[in-house]
Every structure is written in C-alpha cells, then in structure tokens.
PDB file of C-alpha atoms in Angstrom:
ATOM      1  CA  UNK A 311      12.523  -3.639   6.489  1.00 84.00           C
ATOM      2  CA  UNK A 312      10.042  -5.653   4.396  1.00 88.00           C
ATOM      3  CA  UNK A 313      10.031  -3.121   1.549  1.00 95.00           C
ATOM      4  CA  UNK A 314       6.936  -4.148  -0.392  1.00 93.00           C
ATOM      5  CA  UNK A 315       6.036  -1.242  -2.657  1.00 96.00           C
ATOM      6  CA  UNK A 316       7.732   1.550  -4.514  1.00 97.00           C
ATOM      7  CA  UNK A 317       6.957   4.616  -6.598  1.00 97.00           C
ATOM      8  CA  UNK A 318       9.030   7.025  -8.624  1.00 96.00           C
ATOM      9  CA  UNK A 319       8.129  10.631  -7.854  1.00 96.00           C
ATOM     10  CA  UNK A 320       7.966  13.281 -10.553  1.00 94.00           C
ATOM     11  CA  UNK A 321      11.377  14.608  -9.469  1.00 94.00           C
ATOM     12  CA  UNK A 322      12.961  11.192 -10.127  1.00 95.00           C
ATOM     13  CA  UNK A 323      13.248   9.964  -6.527  1.00 96.00           C
ATOM     14  CA  UNK A 324      12.325   6.376  -5.801  1.00 97.00           C
ATOM     15  CA  UNK A 325      10.391   5.848  -2.568  1.00 98.00           C
ATOM     16  CA  UNK A 326      10.196   2.273  -1.248  1.00 98.00           C
ATOM     17  CA  UNK A 327       7.590   1.549   1.437  1.00 98.00           C
ATOM     18  CA  UNK A 328       7.744  -0.924   4.280  1.00 96.00           C
ATOM     19  CA  UNK A 329       4.591  -2.992   4.681  1.00 94.00           C
ATOM     20  CA  UNK A 330       3.738  -1.481   8.078  1.00 94.00           C
ATOM     21  CA  UNK A 331       2.993  -4.950   9.457  1.00 90.00           C
ATOM     22  CA  UNK A 332       5.317  -4.322  12.429  1.00 91.00           C
ATOM     23  CA  UNK A 333       7.098  -1.282  13.911  1.00 92.00           C
ATOM     24  CA  UNK A 334      10.352  -2.254  12.123  1.00 93.00           C
ATOM     25  CA  UNK A 335       8.447  -2.127   8.830  1.00 95.00           C
ATOM     26  CA  UNK A 336       7.282   1.491   9.217  1.00 96.00           C
ATOM     27  CA  UNK A 337      10.156   2.982   7.262  1.00 97.00           C
ATOM     28  CA  UNK A 338      10.650   4.426   3.809  1.00 98.00           C
ATOM     29  CA  UNK A 339      13.785   4.286   1.725  1.00 98.00           C
ATOM     30  CA  UNK A 340      14.263   7.268  -0.578  1.00 98.00           C
ATOM     31  CA  UNK A 341      16.741   6.928  -3.431  1.00 97.00           C
ATOM     32  CA  UNK A 342      17.652  10.177  -5.163  1.00 94.00           C
ATOM     33  CA  UNK A 343      18.428  10.581  -8.870  1.00 85.00           C
ATOM     34  CA  UNK A 344      22.166  10.717  -8.028  1.00 88.00           C
ATOM     35  CA  UNK A 345      21.860   7.392  -6.103  1.00 89.00           C
ATOM     36  CA  UNK A 346      21.758   9.055  -2.684  1.00 94.00           C
ATOM     37  CA  UNK A 347      19.931   6.840  -0.181  1.00 97.00           C
ATOM     38  CA  UNK A 348      18.000   8.008   2.867  1.00 96.00           C
ATOM     39  CA  UNK A 349      15.995   5.926   5.341  1.00 97.00           C
ATOM     40  CA  UNK A 350      12.984   7.827   6.664  1.00 97.00           C
ATOM     41  CA  UNK A 351      11.213   6.852   9.880  1.00 96.00           C
ATOM     42  CA  UNK A 352       7.538   7.053   8.962  1.00 97.00           C
ATOM     43  CA  UNK A 353       5.792   5.871  12.117  1.00 97.00           C
ATOM     44  CA  UNK A 354       3.487   8.903  12.085  1.00 96.00           C
ATOM     45  CA  UNK A 355       2.404   8.197   8.486  1.00 97.00           C
ATOM     46  CA  UNK A 356       1.828   4.513   9.180  1.00 97.00           C
ATOM     47  CA  UNK A 357      -0.233   5.419  12.280  1.00 97.00           C
ATOM     48  CA  UNK A 358      -2.725   7.166  10.000  1.00 96.00           C
ATOM     49  CA  UNK A 359      -2.817   4.219   7.616  1.00 96.00           C
ATOM     50  CA  UNK A 360      -3.299   1.861  10.556  1.00 94.00           C
ATOM     51  CA  UNK A 361      -6.302   3.853  11.829  1.00 95.00           C
ATOM     52  CA  UNK A 362      -8.020   3.122   8.505  1.00 92.00           C
ATOM     53  CA  UNK A 363      -7.211  -0.572   8.455  1.00 90.00           C
ATOM     54  CA  UNK A 364      -8.126  -0.920  12.144  1.00 89.00           C
ATOM     55  CA  UNK A 365     -11.546   0.529  11.268  1.00 87.00           C
ATOM     56  CA  UNK A 366     -11.921  -2.327   8.743  1.00 85.00           C
ATOM     57  CA  UNK A 367     -10.828  -4.911  11.305  1.00 85.00           C
ATOM     58  CA  UNK A 368      -7.648  -5.672   9.337  1.00 87.00           C
ATOM     59  CA  UNK A 369      -3.959  -5.599  10.155  1.00 89.00           C
ATOM     60  CA  UNK A 370      -1.948  -3.096   8.102  1.00 93.00           C
ATOM     61  CA  UNK A 371      -0.050  -4.687   5.206  1.00 93.00           C
ATOM     62  CA  UNK A 372       0.868  -2.315   2.350  1.00 96.00           C
ATOM     63  CA  UNK A 373       1.814  -4.332  -0.738  1.00 95.00           C
ATOM     64  CA  UNK A 374       1.625  -1.868  -3.620  1.00 97.00           C
ATOM     65  CA  UNK A 375       1.854   1.837  -4.406  1.00 98.00           C
ATOM     66  CA  UNK A 376       1.294   4.032  -7.436  1.00 97.00           C
ATOM     67  CA  UNK A 377       1.219   7.718  -8.244  1.00 96.00           C
ATOM     68  CA  UNK A 378      -2.015   8.495 -10.075  1.00 94.00           C
ATOM     69  CA  UNK A 379      -2.669  12.150 -10.822  1.00 92.00           C
ATOM     70  CA  UNK A 380      -2.400  14.099  -7.578  1.00 95.00           C
ATOM     71  CA  UNK A 381      -2.702  10.983  -5.398  1.00 96.00           C
ATOM     72  CA  UNK A 382      -0.341   8.518  -3.848  1.00 98.00           C
ATOM     73  CA  UNK A 383      -2.372   5.306  -3.794  1.00 97.00           C
ATOM     74  CA  UNK A 384      -1.329   2.603  -1.317  1.00 98.00           C
ATOM     75  CA  UNK A 385      -2.691  -0.926  -1.674  1.00 97.00           C
ATOM     76  CA  UNK A 386      -3.660  -2.716   1.534  1.00 94.00           C
ATOM     77  CA  UNK A 387      -3.424  -6.471   1.131  1.00 91.00           C
ATOM     78  CA  UNK A 388      -6.122  -7.421   3.603  1.00 79.00           C
ATOM     79  CA  UNK A 389      -4.903 -10.894   4.502  1.00 73.00           C
ATOM     80  CA  UNK A 390      -5.041 -10.001   8.207  1.00 60.00           C
ATOM     81  CA  UNK A 391      -8.839  -9.579   8.172  1.00 55.00           C
ATOM     82  CA  UNK A 392     -10.057 -13.160   7.959  1.00 52.00           C
ATOM     83  CA  UNK A 393     -12.982 -13.912  10.196  1.00 55.00           C
ATOM     84  CA  UNK A 394     -13.878 -10.264  10.871  1.00 54.00           C
ATOM     85  CA  UNK A 395     -16.725 -10.137   8.335  1.00 57.00           C
ATOM     86  CA  UNK A 396     -15.017  -7.534   6.118  1.00 60.00           C
ATOM     87  CA  UNK A 397     -12.693  -7.998   3.173  1.00 70.00           C
ATOM     88  CA  UNK A 398      -9.681  -6.059   4.513  1.00 80.00           C
ATOM     89  CA  UNK A 399      -8.281  -5.153   1.089  1.00 91.00           C
ATOM     90  CA  UNK A 400      -8.364  -1.469   0.276  1.00 94.00           C
ATOM     91  CA  UNK A 401      -6.811   1.393  -1.613  1.00 96.00           C
ATOM     92  CA  UNK A 402      -5.671   4.196   0.685  1.00 97.00           C
ATOM     93  CA  UNK A 403      -5.270   7.571  -1.041  1.00 97.00           C
ATOM     94  CA  UNK A 404      -2.916  10.277   0.228  1.00 98.00           C
ATOM     95  CA  UNK A 405      -2.349  13.722  -1.279  1.00 98.00           C
ATOM     96  CA  UNK A 406       0.810  13.441  -3.359  1.00 98.00           C
ATOM     97  CA  UNK A 407       1.799  17.081  -2.762  1.00 97.00           C
ATOM     98  CA  UNK A 408       1.418  16.728   1.013  1.00 98.00           C
ATOM     99  CA  UNK A 409       3.440  13.498   0.962  1.00 98.00           C
ATOM    100  CA  UNK A 410       6.261  15.058  -1.102  1.00 98.00           C
ATOM    101  CA  UNK A 411       6.310  18.160   1.143  1.00 97.00           C
ATOM    102  CA  UNK A 412       6.497  15.886   4.222  1.00 98.00           C
ATOM    103  CA  UNK A 413       9.465  14.045   2.705  1.00 96.00           C
ATOM    104  CA  UNK A 414      11.128  17.442   2.294  1.00 95.00           C
ATOM    105  CA  UNK A 415      10.585  18.391   5.952  1.00 95.00           C
ATOM    106  CA  UNK A 416       7.059  19.817   6.169  1.00 94.00           C
ATOM    107  CA  UNK A 417       5.327  19.270   9.500  1.00 94.00           C
ATOM    108  CA  UNK A 418       1.998  18.481   7.818  1.00 95.00           C
ATOM    109  CA  UNK A 419       1.616  14.721   8.075  1.00 95.00           C
ATOM    110  CA  UNK A 420       0.209  13.004   4.972  1.00 96.00           C
ATOM    111  CA  UNK A 421      -3.213  11.680   5.927  1.00 96.00           C
ATOM    112  CA  UNK A 422      -5.541   9.273   4.163  1.00 97.00           C
ATOM    113  CA  UNK A 423      -7.960  11.377   2.098  1.00 97.00           C
ATOM    114  CA  UNK A 424     -10.002   8.462   0.744  1.00 96.00           C
ATOM    115  CA  UNK A 425     -10.276   4.740   1.338  1.00 95.00           C
ATOM    116  CA  UNK A 426     -11.829   2.303  -1.108  1.00 93.00           C
ATOM    117  CA  UNK A 427     -12.511  -1.154   0.275  1.00 91.00           C
ATOM    118  CA  UNK A 428     -12.125  -3.816  -2.400  1.00 91.00           C
ATOM    119  CA  UNK A 429     -13.767  -7.226  -2.373  1.00 90.00           C
ATOM    120  CA  UNK A 430     -11.533  -9.200  -4.740  1.00 92.00           C
ATOM    121  CA  UNK A 431     -13.311 -12.518  -4.198  1.00 92.00           C
ATOM    122  CA  UNK A 432     -11.989 -15.706  -2.628  1.00 91.00           C
ATOM    123  CA  UNK A 433     -11.050 -19.266  -3.388  1.00 92.00           C
ATOM    124  CA  UNK A 434     -11.593 -22.162  -0.969  1.00 91.00           C
ATOM    125  CA  UNK A 435     -12.533 -19.643   1.731  1.00 87.00           C
ATOM    126  CA  UNK A 436      -9.285 -17.665   1.342  1.00 89.00           C
ATOM    127  CA  UNK A 437      -9.802 -14.052   0.205  1.00 89.00           C
ATOM    128  CA  UNK A 438      -7.770 -12.514  -2.578  1.00 93.00           C
ATOM    129  CA  UNK A 439      -5.713  -9.508  -1.476  1.00 93.00           C
ATOM    130  CA  UNK A 440      -3.740  -6.911  -3.394  1.00 95.00           C
ATOM    131  CA  UNK A 441      -0.107  -7.836  -3.994  1.00 94.00           C
ATOM    132  CA  UNK A 442       0.908  -5.060  -6.397  1.00 96.00           C
ATOM    133  CA  UNK A 443      -0.341  -2.375  -8.768  1.00 97.00           C
ATOM    134  CA  UNK A 444       0.916  -0.290 -11.673  1.00 96.00           C
ATOM    135  CA  UNK A 445      -0.248   2.575 -13.863  1.00 93.00           C
ATOM    136  CA  UNK A 446      -0.157   1.937 -17.610  1.00 91.00           C
ATOM    137  CA  UNK A 447       1.011   4.504 -20.159  1.00 89.00           C
ATOM    138  CA  UNK A 448      -2.614   5.405 -20.896  1.00 86.00           C
ATOM    139  CA  UNK A 449      -3.373   6.002 -17.180  1.00 86.00           C
ATOM    140  CA  UNK A 450      -5.231   2.799 -16.343  1.00 90.00           C
ATOM    141  CA  UNK A 451      -4.546   1.079 -13.042  1.00 94.00           C
ATOM    142  CA  UNK A 452      -3.660  -2.609 -13.180  1.00 96.00           C
ATOM    143  CA  UNK A 453      -3.441  -4.814 -10.093  1.00 97.00           C
ATOM    144  CA  UNK A 454      -2.424  -8.306  -9.082  1.00 97.00           C
ATOM    145  CA  UNK A 455      -4.055 -10.113  -6.162  1.00 96.00           C
ATOM    146  CA  UNK A 456      -3.422 -13.483  -4.581  1.00 94.00           C
ATOM    147  CA  UNK A 457      -5.186 -15.757  -2.143  1.00 93.00           C
ATOM    148  CA  UNK A 458      -2.502 -16.758   0.350  1.00 90.00           C
ATOM    149  CA  UNK A 459      -3.646 -19.052   3.136  1.00 88.00           C
ATOM    150  CA  UNK A 460      -1.584 -17.401   5.881  1.00 83.00           C
ATOM    151  CA  UNK A 461      -2.601 -17.044   9.513  1.00 78.00           C
ATOM    152  CA  UNK A 462      -1.555 -13.357   9.715  1.00 75.00           C
ATOM    153  CA  UNK A 463       0.213 -10.552   7.821  1.00 76.00           C
ATOM    154  CA  UNK A 464       3.703 -11.683   8.854  1.00 77.00           C
ATOM    155  CA  UNK A 465       3.393 -15.395   8.086  1.00 78.00           C
ATOM    156  CA  UNK A 466       3.721 -17.060   4.713  1.00 83.00           C
ATOM    157  CA  UNK A 467       1.310 -19.701   3.532  1.00 88.00           C
ATOM    158  CA  UNK A 468       0.349 -21.578   0.397  1.00 91.00           C
ATOM    159  CA  UNK A 469      -0.931 -19.440  -2.480  1.00 93.00           C
ATOM    160  CA  UNK A 470      -4.219 -20.893  -3.709  1.00 93.00           C
ATOM    161  CA  UNK A 471      -4.722 -18.569  -6.657  1.00 95.00           C
ATOM    162  CA  UNK A 472      -3.813 -15.291  -8.343  1.00 96.00           C
ATOM    163  CA  UNK A 473      -5.864 -12.690 -10.187  1.00 96.00           C
ATOM    164  CA  UNK A 474      -5.146  -9.784 -12.470  1.00 97.00           C
ATOM    165  CA  UNK A 475      -7.536  -6.870 -12.778  1.00 95.00           C
ATOM    166  CA  UNK A 476      -8.123  -3.317 -13.941  1.00 94.00           C
ATOM    167  CA  UNK A 477      -9.533  -0.422 -11.931  1.00 88.00           C
ATOM    168  CA  UNK A 478     -10.866   2.714 -13.533  1.00 76.00           C
ATOM    169  CA  UNK A 479     -10.895   6.097 -11.803  1.00 66.00           C
ATOM    170  CA  UNK A 480     -14.573   5.731 -10.954  1.00 62.00           C
TER     171      UNK A 480
END
C-alpha cells in the first residue's frame, strides 16, 4: 500500500495515506480510537491530487501530511519532475471538514483548495523533495526534504543530501 504519511484527526482517528504513485497506492487506512481498522479506496481523492501534480509536470508522490487549522496539508515529494523545468515539490491543501465528512460518507469529494509549489534547492543536479512534515506545539510547520537520485517515484536511489526547514503560514 506504500503508506507514506499519516495524521491524527481531532476525533482521535489515525488516517494513513498511500503515496498515490500507482493505483494500488491510492488507499487510506483509518484506525479508530478503539483500534478498529478500515481501508478506504480513495481513487477519486487521488485523481484530484494528480490533476494538480500533472499541471506541474510531476508524478504524484505524497510523502507527508499534517492537520494545520482547518486544512489537511499533503506534501508532494516532487522527485518525478526532473527534466520538466519545474520543481515538482508542493503542498496541497484540502478542507479538513470536507475531508472528514467524506470519510464519514459524504458525497462531496475533498478537492485541492490551494497548491504551493516549493523550490527546496538541489545538490549535484538532484532536487530536494519533501519527505515528511510535522506541526510543533506552537503551531509552526517543520519539514524534512531529501535529494534522492531516483529515476521515478517508484524507484529507490542514492540519497545525496537531506534538509530540515520551517514554513510559516505566510
């Protein structure tokens, strides 16, 4: 399933996200507070994410997720964008309330409400891409990025460097 990212919702449920890098990886795993486990087919949600990454010329590869305020923020790694002239790394925002309602059976599909492309630099011609993110107790967003020399989003390659950074709400 390639579960790459996870968030804990305000009601205590853990939601783990597949990377979206292939149809088999377009699933969510929801773990309830009483340890109930449910696998959710999320092809329709990943289709919306993919439209955004396609517009950047990058293959979808979700590597991190956080809940920040009223947003679910998904971190697109961007390592499938080499050679297209754009960075490929991005933060994809989805309304948290729409996402939670969809998990509970609403027909309204959570859509990307904002996309922030992020140029995280490069080393030896290999761009850095998001690999995870977290919200600190004081509300700041921390991220980790790495420069992995892989030919596509499904292949592993040597890691040439890692970076840590902070993003503010602006």
